[in-house]
Short mmCIF file of C-alpha atoms in Angstrom, two decimals:
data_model
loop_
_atom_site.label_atom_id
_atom_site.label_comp_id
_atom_site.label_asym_id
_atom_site.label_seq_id
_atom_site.Cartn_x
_atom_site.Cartn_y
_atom_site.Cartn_z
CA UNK A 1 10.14 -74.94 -25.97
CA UNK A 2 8.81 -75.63 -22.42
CA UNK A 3 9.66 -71.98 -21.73
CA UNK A 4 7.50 -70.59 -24.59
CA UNK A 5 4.39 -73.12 -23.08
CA UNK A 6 5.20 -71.83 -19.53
CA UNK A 7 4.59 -68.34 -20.83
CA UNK A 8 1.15 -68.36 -20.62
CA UNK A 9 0.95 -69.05 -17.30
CA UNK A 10 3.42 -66.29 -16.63
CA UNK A 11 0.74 -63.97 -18.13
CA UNK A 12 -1.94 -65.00 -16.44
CA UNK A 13 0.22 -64.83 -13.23
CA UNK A 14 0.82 -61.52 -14.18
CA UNK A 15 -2.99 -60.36 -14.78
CA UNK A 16 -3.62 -62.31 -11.79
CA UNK A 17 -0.64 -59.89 -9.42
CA UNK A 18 -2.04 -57.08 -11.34
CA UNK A 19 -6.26 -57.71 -10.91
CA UNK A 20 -5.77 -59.35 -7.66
CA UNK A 21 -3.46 -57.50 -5.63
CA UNK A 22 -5.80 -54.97 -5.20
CA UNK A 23 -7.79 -57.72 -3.40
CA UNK A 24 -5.33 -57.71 -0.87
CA UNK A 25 -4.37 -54.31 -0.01
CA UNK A 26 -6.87 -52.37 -2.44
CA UNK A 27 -8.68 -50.96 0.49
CA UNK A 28 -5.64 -49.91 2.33
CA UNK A 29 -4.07 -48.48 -0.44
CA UNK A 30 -7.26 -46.53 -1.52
CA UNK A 31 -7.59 -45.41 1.73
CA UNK A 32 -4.31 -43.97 1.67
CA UNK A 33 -3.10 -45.76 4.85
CA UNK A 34 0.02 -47.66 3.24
CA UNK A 35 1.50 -46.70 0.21
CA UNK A 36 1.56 -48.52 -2.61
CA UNK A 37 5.23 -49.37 -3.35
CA UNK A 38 5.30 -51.05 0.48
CA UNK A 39 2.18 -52.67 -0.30
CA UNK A 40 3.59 -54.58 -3.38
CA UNK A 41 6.40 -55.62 -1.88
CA UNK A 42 4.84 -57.10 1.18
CA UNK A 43 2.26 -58.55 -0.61
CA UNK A 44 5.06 -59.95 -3.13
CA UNK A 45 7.20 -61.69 -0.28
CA UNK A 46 4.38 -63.29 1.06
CA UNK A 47 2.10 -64.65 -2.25
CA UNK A 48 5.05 -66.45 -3.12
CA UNK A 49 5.32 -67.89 0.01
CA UNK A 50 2.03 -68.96 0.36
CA UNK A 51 2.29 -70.58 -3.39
CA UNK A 52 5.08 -72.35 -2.75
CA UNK A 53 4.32 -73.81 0.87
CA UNK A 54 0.47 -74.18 1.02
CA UNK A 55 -0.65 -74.23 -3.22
CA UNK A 56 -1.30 -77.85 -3.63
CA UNK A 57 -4.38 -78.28 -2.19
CA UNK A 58 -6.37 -76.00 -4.50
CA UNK A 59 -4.93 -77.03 -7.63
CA UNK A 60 -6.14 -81.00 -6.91
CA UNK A 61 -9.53 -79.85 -7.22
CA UNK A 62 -9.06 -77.53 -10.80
CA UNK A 63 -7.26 -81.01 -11.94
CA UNK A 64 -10.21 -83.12 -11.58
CA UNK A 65 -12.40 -80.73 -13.35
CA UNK A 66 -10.09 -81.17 -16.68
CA UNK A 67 -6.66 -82.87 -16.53
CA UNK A 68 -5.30 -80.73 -19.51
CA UNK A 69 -2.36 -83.96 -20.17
CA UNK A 70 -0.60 -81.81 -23.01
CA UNK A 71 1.46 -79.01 -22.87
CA UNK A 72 -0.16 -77.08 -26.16
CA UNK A 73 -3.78 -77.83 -24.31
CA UNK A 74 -2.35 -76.45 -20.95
CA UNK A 75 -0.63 -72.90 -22.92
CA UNK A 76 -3.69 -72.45 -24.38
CA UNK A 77 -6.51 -72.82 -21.23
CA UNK A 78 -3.92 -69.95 -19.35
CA UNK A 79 -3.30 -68.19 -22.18
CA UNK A 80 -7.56 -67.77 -22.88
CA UNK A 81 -7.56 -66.98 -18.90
CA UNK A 82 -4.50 -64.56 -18.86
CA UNK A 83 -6.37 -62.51 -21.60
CA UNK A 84 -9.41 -62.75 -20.25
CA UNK A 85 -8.59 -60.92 -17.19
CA UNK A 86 -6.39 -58.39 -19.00
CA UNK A 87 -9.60 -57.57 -20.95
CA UNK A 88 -11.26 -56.54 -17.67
CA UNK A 89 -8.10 -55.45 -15.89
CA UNK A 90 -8.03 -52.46 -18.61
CA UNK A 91 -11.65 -51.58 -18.02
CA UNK A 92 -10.48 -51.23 -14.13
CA UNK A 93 -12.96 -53.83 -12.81
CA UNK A 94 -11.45 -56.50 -10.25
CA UNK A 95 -12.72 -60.16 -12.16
CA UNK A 96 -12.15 -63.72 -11.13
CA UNK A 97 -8.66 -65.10 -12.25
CA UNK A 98 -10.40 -68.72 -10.65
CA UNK A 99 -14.01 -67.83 -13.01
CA UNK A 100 -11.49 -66.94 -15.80
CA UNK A 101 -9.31 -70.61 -15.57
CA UNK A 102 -12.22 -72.79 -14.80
CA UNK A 103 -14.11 -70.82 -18.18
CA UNK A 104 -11.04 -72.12 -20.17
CA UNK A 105 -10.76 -75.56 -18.61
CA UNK A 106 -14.44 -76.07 -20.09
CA UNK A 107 -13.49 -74.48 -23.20
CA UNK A 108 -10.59 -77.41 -23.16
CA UNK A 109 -13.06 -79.98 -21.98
CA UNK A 110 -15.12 -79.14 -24.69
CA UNK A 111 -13.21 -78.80 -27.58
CA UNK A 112 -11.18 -82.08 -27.14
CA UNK A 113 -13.73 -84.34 -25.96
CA UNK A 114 -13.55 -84.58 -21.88
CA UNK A 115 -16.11 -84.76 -20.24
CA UNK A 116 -16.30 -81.99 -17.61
CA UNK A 117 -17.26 -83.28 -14.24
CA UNK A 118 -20.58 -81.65 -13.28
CA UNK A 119 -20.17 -82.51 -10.03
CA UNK A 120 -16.72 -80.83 -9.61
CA UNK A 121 -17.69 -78.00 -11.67
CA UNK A 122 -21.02 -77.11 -9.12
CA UNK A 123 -18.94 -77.52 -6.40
CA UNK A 124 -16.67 -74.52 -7.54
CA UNK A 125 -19.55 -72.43 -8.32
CA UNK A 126 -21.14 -73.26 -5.40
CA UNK A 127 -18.13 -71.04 -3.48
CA UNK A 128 -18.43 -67.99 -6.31
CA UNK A 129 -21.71 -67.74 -4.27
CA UNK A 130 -20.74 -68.70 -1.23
CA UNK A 131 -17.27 -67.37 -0.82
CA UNK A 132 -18.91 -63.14 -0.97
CA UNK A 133 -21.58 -63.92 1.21
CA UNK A 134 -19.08 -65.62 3.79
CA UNK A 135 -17.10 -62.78 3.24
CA UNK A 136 -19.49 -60.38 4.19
CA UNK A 137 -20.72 -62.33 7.30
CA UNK A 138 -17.50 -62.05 8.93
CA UNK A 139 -16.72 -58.12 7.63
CA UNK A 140 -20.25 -57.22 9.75
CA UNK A 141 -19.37 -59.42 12.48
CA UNK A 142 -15.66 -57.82 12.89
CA UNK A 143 -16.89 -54.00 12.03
CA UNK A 144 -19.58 -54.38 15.07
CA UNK A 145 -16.71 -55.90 17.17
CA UNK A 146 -14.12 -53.12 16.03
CA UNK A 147 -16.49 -50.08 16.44
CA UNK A 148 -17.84 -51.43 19.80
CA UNK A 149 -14.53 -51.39 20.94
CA UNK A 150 -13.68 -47.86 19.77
CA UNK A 151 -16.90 -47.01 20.99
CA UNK A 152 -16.25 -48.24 24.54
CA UNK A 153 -12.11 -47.76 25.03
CA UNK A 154 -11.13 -44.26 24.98
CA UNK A 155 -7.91 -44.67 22.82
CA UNK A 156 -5.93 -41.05 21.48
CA UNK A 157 -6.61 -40.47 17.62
CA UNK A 158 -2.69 -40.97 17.25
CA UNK A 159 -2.78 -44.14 18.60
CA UNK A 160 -5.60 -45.69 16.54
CA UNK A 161 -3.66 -44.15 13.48
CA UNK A 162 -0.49 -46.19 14.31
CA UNK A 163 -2.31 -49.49 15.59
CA UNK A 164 -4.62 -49.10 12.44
CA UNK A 165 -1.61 -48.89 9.83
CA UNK A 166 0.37 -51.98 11.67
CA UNK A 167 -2.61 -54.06 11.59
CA UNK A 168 -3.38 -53.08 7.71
CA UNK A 169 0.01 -54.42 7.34
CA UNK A 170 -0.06 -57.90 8.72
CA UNK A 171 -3.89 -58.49 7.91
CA UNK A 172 -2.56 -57.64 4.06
CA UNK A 173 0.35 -59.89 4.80
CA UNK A 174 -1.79 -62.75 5.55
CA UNK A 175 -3.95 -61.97 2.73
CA UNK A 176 -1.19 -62.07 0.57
CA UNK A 177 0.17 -65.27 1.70
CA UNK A 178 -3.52 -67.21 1.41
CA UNK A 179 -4.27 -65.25 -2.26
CA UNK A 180 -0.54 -67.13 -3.36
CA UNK A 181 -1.57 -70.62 -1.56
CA UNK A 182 -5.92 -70.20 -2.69
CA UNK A 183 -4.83 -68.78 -6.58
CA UNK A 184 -1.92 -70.37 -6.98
CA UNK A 185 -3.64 -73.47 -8.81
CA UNK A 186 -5.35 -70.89 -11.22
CA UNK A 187 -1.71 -69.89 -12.45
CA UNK A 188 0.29 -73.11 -13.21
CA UNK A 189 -2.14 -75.77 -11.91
CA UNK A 190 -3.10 -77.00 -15.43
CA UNK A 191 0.47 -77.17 -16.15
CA UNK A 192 1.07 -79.86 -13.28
CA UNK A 193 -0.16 -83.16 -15.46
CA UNK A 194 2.14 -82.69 -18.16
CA UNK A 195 5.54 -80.21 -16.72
CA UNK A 196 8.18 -83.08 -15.93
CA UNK A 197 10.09 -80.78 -13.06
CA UNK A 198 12.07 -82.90 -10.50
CA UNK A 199 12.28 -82.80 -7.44
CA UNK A 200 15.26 -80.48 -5.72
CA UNK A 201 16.95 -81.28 -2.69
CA UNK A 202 18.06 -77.92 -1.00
CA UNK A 203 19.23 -79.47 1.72
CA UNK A 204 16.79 -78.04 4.79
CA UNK A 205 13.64 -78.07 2.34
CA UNK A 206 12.86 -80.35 -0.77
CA UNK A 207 10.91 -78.24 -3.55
CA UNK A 208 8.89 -80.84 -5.75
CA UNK A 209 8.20 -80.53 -9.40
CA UNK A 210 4.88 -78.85 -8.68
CA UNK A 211 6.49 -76.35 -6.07
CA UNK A 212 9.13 -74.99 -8.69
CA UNK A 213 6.23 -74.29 -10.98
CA UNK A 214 4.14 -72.46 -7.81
CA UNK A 215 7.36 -70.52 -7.57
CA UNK A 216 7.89 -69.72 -11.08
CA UNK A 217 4.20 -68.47 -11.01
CA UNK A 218 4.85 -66.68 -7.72
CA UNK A 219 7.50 -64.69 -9.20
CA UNK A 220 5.01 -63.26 -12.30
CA UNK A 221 2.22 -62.65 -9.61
CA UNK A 222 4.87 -60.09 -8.08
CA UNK A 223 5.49 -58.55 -11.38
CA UNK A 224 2.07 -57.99 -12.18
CA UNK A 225 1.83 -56.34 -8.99
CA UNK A 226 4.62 -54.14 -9.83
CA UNK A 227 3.58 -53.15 -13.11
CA UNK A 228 -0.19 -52.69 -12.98
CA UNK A 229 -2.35 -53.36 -10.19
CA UNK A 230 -2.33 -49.85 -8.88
CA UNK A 231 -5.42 -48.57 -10.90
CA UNK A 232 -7.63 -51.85 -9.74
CA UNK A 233 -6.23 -50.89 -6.38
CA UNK A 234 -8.14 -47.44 -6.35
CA UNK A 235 -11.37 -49.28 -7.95
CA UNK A 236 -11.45 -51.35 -4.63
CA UNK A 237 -10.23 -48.88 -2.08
CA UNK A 238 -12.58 -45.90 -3.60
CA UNK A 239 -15.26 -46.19 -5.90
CA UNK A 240 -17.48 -49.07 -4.45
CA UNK A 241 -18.20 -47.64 -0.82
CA UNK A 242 -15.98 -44.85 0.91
CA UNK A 243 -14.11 -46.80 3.72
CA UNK A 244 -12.44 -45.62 6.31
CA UNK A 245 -8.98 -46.67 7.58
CA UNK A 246 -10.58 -49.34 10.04
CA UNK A 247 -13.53 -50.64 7.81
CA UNK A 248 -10.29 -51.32 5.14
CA UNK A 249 -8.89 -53.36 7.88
CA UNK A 250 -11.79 -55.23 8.31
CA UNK A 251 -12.25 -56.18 4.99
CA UNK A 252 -9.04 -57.26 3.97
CA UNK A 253 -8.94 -59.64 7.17
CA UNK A 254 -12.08 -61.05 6.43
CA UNK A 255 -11.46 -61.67 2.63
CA UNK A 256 -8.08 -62.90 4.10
CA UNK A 257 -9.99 -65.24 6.34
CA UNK A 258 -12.12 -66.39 3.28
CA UNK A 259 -8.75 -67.28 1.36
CA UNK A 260 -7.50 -69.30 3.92
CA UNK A 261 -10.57 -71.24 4.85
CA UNK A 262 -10.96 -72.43 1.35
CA UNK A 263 -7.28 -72.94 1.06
CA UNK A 264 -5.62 -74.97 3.86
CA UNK A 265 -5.34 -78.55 3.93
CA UNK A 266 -5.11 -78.54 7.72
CA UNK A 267 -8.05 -76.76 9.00
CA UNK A 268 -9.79 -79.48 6.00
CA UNK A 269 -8.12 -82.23 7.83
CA UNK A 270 -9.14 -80.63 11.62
CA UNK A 271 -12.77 -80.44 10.36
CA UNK A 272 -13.41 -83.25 9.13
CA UNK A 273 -11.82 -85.22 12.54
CA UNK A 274 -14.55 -83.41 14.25
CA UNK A 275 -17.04 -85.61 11.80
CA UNK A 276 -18.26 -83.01 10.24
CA UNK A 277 -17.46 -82.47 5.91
CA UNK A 278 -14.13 -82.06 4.75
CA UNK A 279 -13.96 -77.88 3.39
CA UNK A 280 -13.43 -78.11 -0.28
CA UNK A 281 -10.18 -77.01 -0.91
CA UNK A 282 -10.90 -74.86 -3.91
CA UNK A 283 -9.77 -72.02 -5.84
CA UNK A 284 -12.06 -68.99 -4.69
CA UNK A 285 -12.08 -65.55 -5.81
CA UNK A 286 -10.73 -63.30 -3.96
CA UNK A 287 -12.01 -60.28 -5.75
CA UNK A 288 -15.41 -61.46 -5.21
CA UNK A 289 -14.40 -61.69 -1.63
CA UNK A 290 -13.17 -59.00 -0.87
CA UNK A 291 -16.57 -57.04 -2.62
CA UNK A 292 -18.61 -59.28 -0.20
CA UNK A 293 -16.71 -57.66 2.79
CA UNK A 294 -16.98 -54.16 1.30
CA UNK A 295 -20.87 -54.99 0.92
CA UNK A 296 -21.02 -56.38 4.00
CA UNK A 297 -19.81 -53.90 5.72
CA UNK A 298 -22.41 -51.29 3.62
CA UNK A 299 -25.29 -53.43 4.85
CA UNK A 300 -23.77 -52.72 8.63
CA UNK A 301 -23.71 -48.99 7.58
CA UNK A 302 -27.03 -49.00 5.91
CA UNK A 303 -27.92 -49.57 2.37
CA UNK A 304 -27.83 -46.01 0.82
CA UNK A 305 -23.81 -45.82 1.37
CA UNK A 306 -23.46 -48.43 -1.43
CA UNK A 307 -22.94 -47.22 -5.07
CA UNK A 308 -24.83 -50.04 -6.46
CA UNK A 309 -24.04 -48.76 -10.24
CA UNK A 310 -20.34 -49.81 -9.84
CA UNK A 311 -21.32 -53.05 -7.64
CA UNK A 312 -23.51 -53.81 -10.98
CA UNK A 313 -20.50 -53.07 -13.33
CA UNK A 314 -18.39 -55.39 -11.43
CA UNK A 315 -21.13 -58.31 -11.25
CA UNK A 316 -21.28 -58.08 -15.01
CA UNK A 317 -17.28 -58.44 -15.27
CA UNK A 318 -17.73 -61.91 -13.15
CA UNK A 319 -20.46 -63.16 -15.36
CA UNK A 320 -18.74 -61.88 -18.72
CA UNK A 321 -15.26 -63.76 -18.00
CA UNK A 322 -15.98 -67.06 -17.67
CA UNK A 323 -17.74 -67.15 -20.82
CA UNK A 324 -15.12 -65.24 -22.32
CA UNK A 325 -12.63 -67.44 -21.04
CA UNK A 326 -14.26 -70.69 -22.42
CA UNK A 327 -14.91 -68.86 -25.90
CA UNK A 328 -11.54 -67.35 -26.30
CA UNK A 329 -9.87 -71.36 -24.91
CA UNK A 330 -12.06 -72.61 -27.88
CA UNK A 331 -11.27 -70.80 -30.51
CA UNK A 332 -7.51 -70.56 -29.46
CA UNK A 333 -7.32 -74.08 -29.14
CA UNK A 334 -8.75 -74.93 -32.66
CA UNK A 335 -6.47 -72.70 -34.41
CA UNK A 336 -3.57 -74.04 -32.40
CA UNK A 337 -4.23 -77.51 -33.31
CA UNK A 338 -5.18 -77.16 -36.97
CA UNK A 339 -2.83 -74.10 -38.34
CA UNK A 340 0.04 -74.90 -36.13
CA UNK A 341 -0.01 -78.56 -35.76
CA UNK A 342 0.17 -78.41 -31.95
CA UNK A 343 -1.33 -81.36 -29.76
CA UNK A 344 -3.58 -79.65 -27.85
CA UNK A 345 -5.07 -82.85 -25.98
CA UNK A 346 -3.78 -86.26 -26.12
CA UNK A 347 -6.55 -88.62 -26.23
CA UNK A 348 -5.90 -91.98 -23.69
CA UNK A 349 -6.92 -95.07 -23.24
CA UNK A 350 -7.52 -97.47 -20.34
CA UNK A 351 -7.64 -101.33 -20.64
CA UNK A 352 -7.72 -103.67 -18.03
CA UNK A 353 -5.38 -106.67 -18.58
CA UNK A 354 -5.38 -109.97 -16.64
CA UNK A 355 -1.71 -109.07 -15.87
CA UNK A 356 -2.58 -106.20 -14.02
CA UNK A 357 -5.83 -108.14 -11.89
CA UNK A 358 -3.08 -110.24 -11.13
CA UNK A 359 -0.41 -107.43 -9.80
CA UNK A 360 -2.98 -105.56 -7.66
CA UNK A 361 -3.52 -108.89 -6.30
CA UNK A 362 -0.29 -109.67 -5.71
CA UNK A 363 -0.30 -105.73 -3.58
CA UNK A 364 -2.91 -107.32 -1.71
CA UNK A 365 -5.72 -104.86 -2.45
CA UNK A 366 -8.97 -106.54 -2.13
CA UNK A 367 -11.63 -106.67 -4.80
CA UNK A 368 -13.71 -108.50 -7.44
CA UNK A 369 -12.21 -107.20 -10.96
CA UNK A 370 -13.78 -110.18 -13.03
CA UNK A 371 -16.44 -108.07 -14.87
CA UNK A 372 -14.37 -105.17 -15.81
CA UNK A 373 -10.91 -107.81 -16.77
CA UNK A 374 -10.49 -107.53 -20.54
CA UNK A 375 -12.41 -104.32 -21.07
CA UNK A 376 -10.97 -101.30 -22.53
CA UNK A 377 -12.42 -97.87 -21.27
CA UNK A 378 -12.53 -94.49 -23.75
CA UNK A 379 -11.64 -91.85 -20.81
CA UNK A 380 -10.29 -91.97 -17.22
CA UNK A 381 -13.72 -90.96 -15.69
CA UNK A 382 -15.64 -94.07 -17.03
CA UNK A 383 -13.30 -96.97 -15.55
CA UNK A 384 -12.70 -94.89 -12.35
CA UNK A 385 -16.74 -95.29 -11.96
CA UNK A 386 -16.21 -99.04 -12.07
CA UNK A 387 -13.29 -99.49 -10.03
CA UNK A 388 -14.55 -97.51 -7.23
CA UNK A 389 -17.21 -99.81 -6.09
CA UNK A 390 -15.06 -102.44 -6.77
CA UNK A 391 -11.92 -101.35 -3.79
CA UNK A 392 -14.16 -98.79 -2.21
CA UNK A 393 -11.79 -96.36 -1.36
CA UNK A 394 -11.56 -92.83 -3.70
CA UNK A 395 -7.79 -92.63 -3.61
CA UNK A 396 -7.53 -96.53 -4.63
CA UNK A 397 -9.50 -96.11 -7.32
CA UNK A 398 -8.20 -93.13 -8.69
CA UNK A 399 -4.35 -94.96 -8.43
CA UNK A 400 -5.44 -97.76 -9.79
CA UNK A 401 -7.44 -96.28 -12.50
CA UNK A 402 -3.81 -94.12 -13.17
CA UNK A 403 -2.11 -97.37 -13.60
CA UNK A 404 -4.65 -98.60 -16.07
CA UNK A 405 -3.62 -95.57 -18.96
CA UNK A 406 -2.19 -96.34 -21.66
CA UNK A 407 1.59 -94.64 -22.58
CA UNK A 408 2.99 -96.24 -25.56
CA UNK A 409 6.23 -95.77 -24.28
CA UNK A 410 9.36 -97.04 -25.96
CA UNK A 411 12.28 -97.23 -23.98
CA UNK A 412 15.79 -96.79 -25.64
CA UNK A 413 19.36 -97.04 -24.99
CA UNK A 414 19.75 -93.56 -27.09
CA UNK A 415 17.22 -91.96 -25.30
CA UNK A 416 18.17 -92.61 -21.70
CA UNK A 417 22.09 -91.27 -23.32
CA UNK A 418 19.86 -87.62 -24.48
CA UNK A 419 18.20 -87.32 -20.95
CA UNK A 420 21.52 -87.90 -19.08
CA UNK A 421 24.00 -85.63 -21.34
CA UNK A 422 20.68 -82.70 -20.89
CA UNK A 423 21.13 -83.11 -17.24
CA UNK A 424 17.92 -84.59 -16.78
CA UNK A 425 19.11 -87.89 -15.36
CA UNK A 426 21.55 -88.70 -12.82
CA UNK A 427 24.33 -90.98 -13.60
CA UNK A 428 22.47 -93.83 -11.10
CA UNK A 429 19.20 -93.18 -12.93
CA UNK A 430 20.97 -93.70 -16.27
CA UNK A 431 22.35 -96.90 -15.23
CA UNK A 432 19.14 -97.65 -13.68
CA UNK A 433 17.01 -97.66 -16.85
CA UNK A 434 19.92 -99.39 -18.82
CA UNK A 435 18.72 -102.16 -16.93
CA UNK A 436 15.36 -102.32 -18.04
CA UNK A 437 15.00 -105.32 -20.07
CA UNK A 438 11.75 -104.67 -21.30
CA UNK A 439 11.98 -102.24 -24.16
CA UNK A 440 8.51 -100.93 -25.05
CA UNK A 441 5.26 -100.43 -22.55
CA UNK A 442 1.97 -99.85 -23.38
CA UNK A 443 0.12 -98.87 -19.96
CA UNK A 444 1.79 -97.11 -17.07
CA UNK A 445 1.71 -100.48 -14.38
CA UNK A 446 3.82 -102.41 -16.83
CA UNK A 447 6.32 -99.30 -16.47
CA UNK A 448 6.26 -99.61 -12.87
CA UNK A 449 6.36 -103.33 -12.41
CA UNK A 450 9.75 -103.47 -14.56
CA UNK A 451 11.05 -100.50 -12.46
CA UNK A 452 10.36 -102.49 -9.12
CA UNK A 453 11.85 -105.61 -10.58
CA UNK A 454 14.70 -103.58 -11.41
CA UNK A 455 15.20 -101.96 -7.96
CA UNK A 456 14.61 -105.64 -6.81
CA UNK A 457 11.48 -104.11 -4.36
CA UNK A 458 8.24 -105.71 -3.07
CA UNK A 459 4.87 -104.08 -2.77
CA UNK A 460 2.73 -105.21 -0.07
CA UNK A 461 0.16 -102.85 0.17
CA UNK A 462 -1.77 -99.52 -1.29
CA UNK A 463 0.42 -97.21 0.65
CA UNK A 464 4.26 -98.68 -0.43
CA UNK A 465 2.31 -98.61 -3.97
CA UNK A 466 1.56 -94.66 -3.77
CA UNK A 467 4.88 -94.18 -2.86
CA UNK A 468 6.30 -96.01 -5.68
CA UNK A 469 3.28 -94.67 -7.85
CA UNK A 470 4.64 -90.68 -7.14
CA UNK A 471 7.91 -91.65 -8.53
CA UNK A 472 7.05 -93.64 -11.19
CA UNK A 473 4.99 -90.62 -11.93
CA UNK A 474 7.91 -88.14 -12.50
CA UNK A 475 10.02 -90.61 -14.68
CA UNK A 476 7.13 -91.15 -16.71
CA UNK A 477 6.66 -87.25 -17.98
CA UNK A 478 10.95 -87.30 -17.99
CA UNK A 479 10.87 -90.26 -20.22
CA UNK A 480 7.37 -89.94 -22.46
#
């Protein structure tokens, strides 16, 4: 059953390898530099790499826009994306796989009562119009650099040929590997709330439950890129503005630059030490990046060389598939619920109980919880707005808020047996929850305070709390 929810996100991975590819090496491709079966594998290799080792950040941000907590909910949002783009995939134009996701997360939002954060969801299209225009900054800055240089070195026709092709090569290479860690959150990130992978130990690296799904996804961007991205490929490298070999260079290592910018946690990190704002880490597209460096480029050239009546057909595509998207998750998501009987959303609760004032006392996090003790709250949003002034800190809040949720979970002797004999438990886990004396819980903090009494461990702070939190966490989706 988890397979057949899973394969929606395969298919969007899929429209995404075949839409996006071209992104990457669309312009080298079209400009016949590299041909196309070395092109897919390259960029295969490295988008799963990139997914796998750098696709968390991203998909944090598409979470807080709409947690989609039920596996029906989170087939159907991918499912209304993965369609979406196939739509415009067939008409040849290179859409948004992040306009076509976010589109179906408000469709979700809207159709089972969350309330979409504004906030969140301006932020993202903030970068739909910042991410081209970025992108064609730095394509004008590099083509003036680049044809300064050839201008001024004398270097043999042969030789430019060669150095051109190599550096087509690795510039596509790293654009594959930031599309995989930027887009990576489109594909399975609204699967992360409710997919209960574990963690595997492969001895040199540990791949959590979120990488196996970025790898799973990985895999179906590679197919797609296979099977069908060859036509979108000559759409970018062709029709929009003849390029030559070097102005193809150029624009796949500025939309790579782009990509990576809006995709790594470090360069977030390095940024903000400097005291400056933290770069959103959020999911950008790269087709409309890689159009800004093709314009940007043009506007280096001179107007006249751009074909503005395919620029227009391809501004209409990003336009048309978010609302497509949201439509298509709407209507998708109705019929799932009501002629299939699917939960499509599961709606939650959060209460805080004196019990747990008490245990975040007892964790020595500081903070006045009197007015808010007793009160039940109808959606995560609302009590995280009153527990954040309260501790002051955004990650407290949001962990504390987490705790407050109700589960409804009812622990059994028979069902720890099932999860051990599927090979979901190990044989110390299955002796571990024997031990739990308490039997049913209704909010998440009561699961975790039985599972440190059980372990016989002591918080004394937020951080040993998190760490706790993150496996609780996993057990929780194993056991719900």
């Amino acid at each position: 059953m988890l397979l057949f929810f899973l394969s929606s996100g395969l298919f969007l991975g899929w429209s995404l390898g075949a839409n996006d590819a071209a992104n990457v090496f669309g312009t080298a491709v079209g400009s016949k530099m590299v041909r196309f079966k070395t092109a897919a594998i390259i960029a295969s290799i490295f988008v799963i790499s990139g997914a796998v080792i750098s696709g968390a950040g991203a998909s944090h941000t598409l979470g807080k826009l709409g947690a989609v907590n039920a596996l029906g909910g989170s087939f159907m949002t991918a499912l209304a994306a993965g369609y979406s783009v196939y739509l415009m995939t067939k008409y040849e134009l290179p859409v948004s796989t992040s306009q076509a996701i976010v589109g179906a997360i408000v469709g979700w939002n809207f159709f089972s009562g969350f309330v979409t954060d504004y906030k969140i969801l301006s932020k993202i299209i903030s970068t739909w119009v910042i991410c081209p225009i970025l992108s064609a900054i730095f394509a004008a800055v590099l083509y003036l650099v680049m044809r300064s240089i050839f201008n001024n070195v004398k270097i043999h026709l042969l030789m430019i040929d060669s150095l051109t092709r190599i550096g087509l090569i690795l510039v596509g290479a790293f654009g594959a590997y930031s599309l995989g860690a930027n887009n990576i959150a489109n594909v399975m990130g609204v699967f992360v709330p409710s997919v209960p992978f574990r963690e595997i130990n492969l001895g040199f690296f540990t791949l959590s439950g979120p990488q196996q799904l970025f790898l799973i996804g990985g895999i179906a961007i590679s197919v797609g890129i296979f099977t069908y991205s060859y036509k979108v490929m000559k759409t970018v490298g062709g029709e929009l503005l003849k390029l030559s070999p070097q102005a193809a260079l150029v624009v796949v290592l500025a939309e790579s630059m782009v990509l990576f910018v809006f995709a790594s946690q470090s360069l977030s990190d390095f940024v903000k030490s400097l005291g400056l704002p933290p770069i959103p880490l959020v999911p950008v597209s790269s087709s409309q990046a890689v159009v800004g460096a093709i314009i940007g480029i043009g506007i280096v050239r001179g107007w006249r060389n751009i074909r503005f009546q395919v620029m227009g057909k391809i501004a209409l595509g990003w336009v048309a598939t978010p609302i497509a998207a949201g439509v298509i998750s709407f209507v998708g998501l109705f019929i799932l619920q009501n002629v299939f009987g699917i939960v499509v959303a599961k709606k939650s609760v959060y209460k805080v109980e004196q019990e747990f004032v008490q245990f975040v006392s007892d964790v020595e996090i500081k903070g006045d919880f009197s007015k808010i003790e007793g009160k039940e709250f109808g959606s995560y949003k609302k009590l995280y707005n009153q527990i954040f002034p309260i501790v002051g800190e955004k990650d407290i809040a949001a962990l504390l808020t987490s705790l407050c949720e109700e589960i409804d979970l009812e622990l059994n002797l028979g069902k720890v047996k099932k999860l051990y004999s599927k090979g979901l438990l190990t044989r110390e886990e299955r002796d571990l929850f024997l031990k739990f004396k308490t039997k049913k819980f209704e909010y998440k903090y009561q699961f975790l305070m039985e599972f440190c009494r059980v372990q016989g461990c002591k918080l004394r702070n937020y951080k040993e709390l998190r760490e706790i939190y993150k496996k609780v966490e996993v057990y929780l989706k194993l056991l719900g």
